[in-house]
PDB file of C-alpha atoms in Angstrom:
ATOM      1  CA  MET A   1      26.665 149.343  -0.551  1.00 93.00           C
ATOM      2  CA  ILE A   2      29.634 150.510   2.169  1.00 97.00           C
ATOM      3  CA  ARG A   3      28.911 154.016   3.266  1.00 98.00           C
ATOM      4  CA  PHE A   4      31.714 156.280   4.597  1.00 98.00           C
ATOM      5  CA  ILE A   5      30.694 158.941   6.902  1.00 98.00           C
ATOM      6  CA  GLN A   6      31.982 161.233   9.419  1.00 97.00           C
ATOM      7  CA  ALA A   7      31.141 160.174  12.625  1.00 98.00           C
ATOM      8  CA  GLU A   8      29.230 161.638  15.515  1.00 97.00           C
ATOM      9  CA  VAL A   9      29.305 161.282  19.282  1.00 98.00           C
ATOM     10  CA  LYS A  10      26.226 158.638  18.652  1.00 98.00           C
ATOM     11  CA  HIS A  11      28.377 156.428  16.899  1.00 98.00           C
ATOM     12  CA  ALA A  12      30.466 156.007  19.902  1.00 98.00           C
ATOM     13  CA  GLN A  13      29.503 152.693  21.550  1.00 98.00           C
ATOM     14  CA  PRO A  14      29.436 150.690  18.337  1.00 98.00           C
ATOM     15  CA  ILE A  15      33.004 152.633  17.469  1.00 98.00           C
ATOM     16  CA  SER A  16      34.096 151.684  20.776  1.00 98.00           C
ATOM     17  CA  GLU A  17      32.817 148.058  20.662  1.00 98.00           C
ATOM     18  CA  LEU A  18      34.365 147.502  17.108  1.00 98.00           C
ATOM     19  CA  ILE A  19      37.837 148.552  18.030  1.00 97.00           C
ATOM     20  CA  GLN A  20      38.058 147.135  21.665  1.00 97.00           C
ATOM     21  CA  ALA A  21      37.386 143.584  20.226  1.00 97.00           C
ATOM     22  CA  LEU A  22      39.608 144.085  17.142  1.00 96.00           C
ATOM     23  CA  ALA A  23      42.569 145.446  19.942  1.00 94.00           C
ATOM     24  CA  LYS A  24      42.045 142.724  21.564  1.00 94.00           C
ATOM     25  CA  LYS A  25      42.533 140.075  18.857  1.00 94.00           C
ATOM     26  CA  TYR A  26      45.418 142.258  17.012  1.00 91.00           C
ATOM     27  CA  VAL A  27      47.238 144.933  19.290  1.00 90.00           C
ATOM     28  CA  CYS A  28      47.039 143.122  22.824  1.00 90.00           C
ATOM     29  CA  PRO A  29      48.981 140.221  21.971  1.00 88.00           C
ATOM     30  CA  THR A  30      51.817 142.462  20.708  1.00 87.00           C
ATOM     31  CA  CYS A  31      51.781 144.607  23.840  1.00 85.00           C
ATOM     32  CA  ASP A  32      53.036 143.605  27.697  1.00 86.00           C
ATOM     33  CA  GLU A  33      49.795 142.110  29.290  1.00 88.00           C
ATOM     34  CA  SER A  34      50.027 144.713  32.228  1.00 85.00           C
ATOM     35  CA  PHE A  35      49.008 147.395  29.663  1.00 88.00           C
ATOM     36  CA  HIS A  36      45.999 146.076  27.833  1.00 92.00           C
ATOM     37  CA  GLU A  37      43.664 147.505  30.559  1.00 91.00           C
ATOM     38  CA  THR A  38      45.100 150.671  29.905  1.00 90.00           C
ATOM     39  CA  LEU A  39      44.834 150.420  25.964  1.00 90.00           C
ATOM     40  CA  LEU A  40      41.075 149.151  26.064  1.00 93.00           C
ATOM     41  CA  GLY A  41      40.128 151.689  28.640  1.00 92.00           C
ATOM     42  CA  SER A  42      41.700 154.401  26.187  1.00 93.00           C
ATOM     43  CA  MET A  43      38.833 152.785  24.178  1.00 96.00           C
ATOM     44  CA  THR A  44      35.645 152.902  25.905  1.00 97.00           C
ATOM     45  CA  SER A  45      32.327 154.347  24.412  1.00 97.00           C
ATOM     46  CA  GLN A  46      32.894 157.456  27.128  1.00 98.00           C
ATOM     47  CA  SER A  47      36.377 157.724  25.500  1.00 98.00           C
ATOM     48  CA  ILE A  48      35.039 157.569  22.193  1.00 98.00           C
ATOM     49  CA  LYS A  49      32.739 160.759  23.102  1.00 98.00           C
ATOM     50  CA  ASP A  50      35.479 162.077  24.680  1.00 98.00           C
ATOM     51  CA  TYR A  51      37.737 162.468  21.318  1.00 97.00           C
ATOM     52  CA  ILE A  52      34.745 163.456  19.131  1.00 98.00           C
ATOM     53  CA  GLN A  53      33.856 166.092  21.654  1.00 98.00           C
ATOM     54  CA  SER A  54      37.414 167.397  21.829  1.00 97.00           C
ATOM     55  CA  GLY A  55      37.748 167.867  18.109  1.00 95.00           C
ATOM     56  CA  TYR A  56      39.373 164.502  17.082  1.00 96.00           C
ATOM     57  CA  GLN A  57      37.747 163.381  13.796  1.00 97.00           C
ATOM     58  CA  TYR A  58      36.596 160.021  13.061  1.00 98.00           C
ATOM     59  CA  HIS A  59      35.183 158.825   9.761  1.00 98.00           C
ATOM     60  CA  ILE A  60      33.629 155.244   9.835  1.00 99.00           C
ATOM     61  CA  ALA A  61      32.607 152.679   7.513  1.00 99.00           C
ATOM     62  CA  ILE A  62      28.771 151.346   7.182  1.00 98.00           C
ATOM     63  CA  ASP A  63      27.900 148.354   5.692  1.00 98.00           C
ATOM     64  CA  PRO A  64      24.156 147.437   3.968  1.00 97.00           C
ATOM     65  CA  GLU A  65      22.406 146.525   7.787  1.00 97.00           C
ATOM     66  CA  SER A  66      23.920 149.915   8.786  1.00 96.00           C
ATOM     67  CA  ASN A  67      26.613 148.037  10.906  1.00 98.00           C
ATOM     68  CA  ILE A  68      29.911 150.360  11.306  1.00 98.00           C
ATOM     69  CA  ILE A  69      32.507 148.244  10.154  1.00 99.00           C
ATOM     70  CA  ALA A  70      35.774 149.948   9.923  1.00 99.00           C
ATOM     71  CA  VAL A  71      37.022 153.373  11.574  1.00 99.00           C
ATOM     72  CA  ILE A  72      39.593 155.704  11.355  1.00 98.00           C
ATOM     73  CA  GLY A  73      40.426 158.425  14.257  1.00 98.00           C
ATOM     74  CA  MET A  74      42.605 161.609  13.621  1.00 97.00           C
ATOM     75  CA  ARG A  75      44.001 163.236  16.582  1.00 95.00           C
ATOM     76  CA  ASP A  76      45.287 167.218  15.770  1.00 93.00           C
ATOM     77  CA  SER A  77      44.588 166.434  11.844  1.00 90.00           C
ATOM     78  CA  ASN A  78      47.588 164.976  11.384  1.00 94.00           C
ATOM     79  CA  HIS A  79      48.059 161.991  13.857  1.00 96.00           C
ATOM     80  CA  LEU A  80      46.157 159.060  12.674  1.00 97.00           C
ATOM     81  CA  TYR A  81      44.992 157.811  16.094  1.00 96.00           C
ATOM     82  CA  HIS A  82      42.703 154.610  15.374  1.00 97.00           C
ATOM     83  CA  LEU A  83      42.330 152.498  12.163  1.00 98.00           C
ATOM     84  CA  PHE A  84      40.075 149.213  12.428  1.00 98.00           C
ATOM     85  CA  VAL A  85      38.639 147.167  10.149  1.00 98.00           C
ATOM     86  CA  SER A  86      36.314 144.463  11.042  1.00 98.00           C
ATOM     87  CA  ASP A  87      37.703 140.930  10.067  1.00 97.00           C
ATOM     88  CA  ASP A  88      34.937 139.945   7.166  1.00 96.00           C
ATOM     89  CA  TYR A  89      36.083 143.454   5.421  1.00 97.00           C
ATOM     90  CA  GLN A  90      39.843 143.454   5.487  1.00 96.00           C
ATOM     91  CA  GLY A  91      41.694 143.681   2.195  1.00 95.00           C
ATOM     92  CA  GLN A  92      38.766 145.602   0.308  1.00 96.00           C
ATOM     93  CA  GLY A  93      40.270 148.775   0.433  1.00 97.00           C
ATOM     94  CA  ILE A  94      38.134 150.179   3.229  1.00 98.00           C
ATOM     95  CA  ALA A  95      41.026 151.314   5.399  1.00 98.00           C
ATOM     96  CA  ARG A  96      42.850 152.979   2.293  1.00 98.00           C
ATOM     97  CA  LYS A  97      39.377 154.895   1.551  1.00 98.00           C
ATOM     98  CA  LEU A  98      39.000 155.844   5.172  1.00 98.00           C
ATOM     99  CA  TRP A  99      42.592 156.767   5.156  1.00 98.00           C
ATOM    100  CA  GLU A 100      42.091 159.129   2.057  1.00 97.00           C
ATOM    101  CA  MET A 101      38.931 160.670   3.533  1.00 97.00           C
ATOM    102  CA  ALA A 102      40.406 161.645   6.828  1.00 96.00           C
ATOM    103  CA  LYS A 103      43.685 162.531   5.364  1.00 95.00           C
ATOM    104  CA  SER A 104      41.700 164.980   2.640  1.00 94.00           C
ATOM    105  CA  ALA A 105      39.274 166.568   5.534  1.00 93.00           C
ATOM    106  CA  SER A 106      42.819 167.092   7.407  1.00 93.00           C
ATOM    107  CA  LEU A 107      44.103 168.761   4.581  1.00 92.00           C
ATOM    108  CA  ARG A 108      40.837 170.998   4.192  1.00 90.00           C
ATOM    109  CA  GLN A 109      41.296 172.333   7.874  1.00 87.00           C
ATOM    110  CA  THR A 110      45.604 172.826   8.034  1.00 85.00           C
ATOM    111  CA  ARG A 111      47.956 172.862   5.490  1.00 80.00           C
ATOM    112  CA  HIS A 112      49.906 170.360   7.432  1.00 80.00           C
ATOM    113  CA  THR A 113      53.228 168.890   5.837  1.00 88.00           C
ATOM    114  CA  HIS A 114      53.271 165.376   7.491  1.00 94.00           C
ATOM    115  CA  PHE A 115      50.913 162.834   9.331  1.00 97.00           C
ATOM    116  CA  THR A 116      52.010 160.632  11.967  1.00 97.00           C
ATOM    117  CA  VAL A 117      51.235 157.037  13.216  1.00 98.00           C
ATOM    118  CA  ASN A 118      52.239 154.789  16.083  1.00 96.00           C
ATOM    119  CA  SER A 119      51.559 151.499  14.175  1.00 96.00           C
ATOM    120  CA  ALA A 120      51.330 148.321  15.842  1.00 93.00           C
ATOM    121  CA  VAL A 121      53.773 145.960  15.270  1.00 92.00           C
ATOM    122  CA  ASN A 122      51.144 143.748  12.656  1.00 92.00           C
ATOM    123  CA  ALA A 123      49.956 146.761  11.271  1.00 95.00           C
ATOM    124  CA  GLU A 124      53.258 148.176   9.722  1.00 96.00           C
ATOM    125  CA  HIS A 125      52.480 147.224   6.333  1.00 95.00           C
ATOM    126  CA  VAL A 126      49.093 148.959   6.273  1.00 96.00           C
ATOM    127  CA  TYR A 127      50.924 152.040   6.799  1.00 97.00           C
ATOM    128  CA  LYS A 128      53.930 151.402   4.276  1.00 97.00           C
ATOM    129  CA  ASN A 129      51.129 150.960   1.642  1.00 96.00           C
ATOM    130  CA  PHE A 130      49.796 154.714   2.620  1.00 97.00           C
ATOM    131  CA  GLY A 131      53.387 155.775   2.061  1.00 96.00           C
ATOM    132  CA  PHE A 132      54.476 155.947   5.677  1.00 98.00           C
ATOM    133  CA  LYS A 133      58.076 155.422   6.827  1.00 98.00           C
ATOM    134  CA  ARG A 134      59.294 154.258  10.187  1.00 97.00           C
ATOM    135  CA  ILE A 135      61.049 157.191  12.349  1.00 97.00           C
ATOM    136  CA  ALA A 136      62.483 154.715  14.774  1.00 94.00           C
ATOM    137  CA  GLY A 137      62.956 151.388  15.401  1.00 91.00           C
ATOM    138  CA  VAL A 138      60.141 148.986  17.616  1.00 93.00           C
ATOM    139  CA  ARG A 139      59.585 150.941  20.369  1.00 92.00           C
ATOM    140  CA  THR A 140      58.100 149.664  24.104  1.00 90.00           C
ATOM    141  CA  ARG A 141      56.209 152.364  26.309  1.00 86.00           C
ATOM    142  CA  GLU A 142      54.617 151.753  29.278  1.00 84.00           C
ATOM    143  CA  GLY A 143      54.324 148.128  27.934  1.00 83.00           C
ATOM    144  CA  MET A 144      52.558 149.310  24.583  1.00 87.00           C
ATOM    145  CA  VAL A 145      54.831 148.188  21.909  1.00 87.00           C
ATOM    146  CA  ASP A 146      54.779 150.148  18.490  1.00 93.00           C
ATOM    147  CA  VAL A 147      56.361 151.572  15.476  1.00 97.00           C
ATOM    148  CA  PRO A 148      56.608 155.355  15.235  1.00 98.00           C
ATOM    149  CA  MET A 149      56.216 155.957  11.465  1.00 98.00           C
ATOM    150  CA  ARG A 150      55.723 159.597   9.758  1.00 98.00           C
ATOM    151  CA  LEU A 151      54.064 160.769   6.356  1.00 97.00           C
ATOM    152  CA  ASP A 152      56.207 163.420   4.666  1.00 95.00           C
ATOM    153  CA  LEU A 153      53.444 164.818   2.174  1.00 89.00           C
ATOM    154  CA  SER A 154      56.618 166.692   0.200  1.00 81.00           C
ATOM    155  CA  GLU A 155      57.838 163.262  -0.564  1.00 69.00           C
ATOM    156  CA  ASN A 156      54.644 162.249  -1.913  1.00 56.00           C
ATOM    157  CA  VAL A 157      53.819 164.950  -4.436  1.00 47.00           C
TER     158      VAL A 157
END
């Protein structure tokens, strides 16, 4: 059975290992090679610890063997910062479950009227399924290629 919990600093290393591996496979190929080091550097164990300690909210999915198989991270309670699901568990609704947990936790803390995400080009469909919409076209910033998206809660009531 898969468990879903709020992450703590002690989870930083396995979170980092998961998201760096998946970013190398799925995000880096869509970005300029000059940005790979910066991107992966923002996903180190120390970076994840710093994010959690500075108030980012992370939730994780844990498999029966206690391995972290998926993670979501929220910045400022309304910006979806990280969302990664291990290859073996994709397509099983885990990303949606994590999103619902993170969204609910955010809404308990504050009364946001919207959420944002800068989607990797090849993950846009995931966020569209959550109700996010493009707010601009594909953009490139310092080698990072992404799609800015927004979910307005007033449209989804």
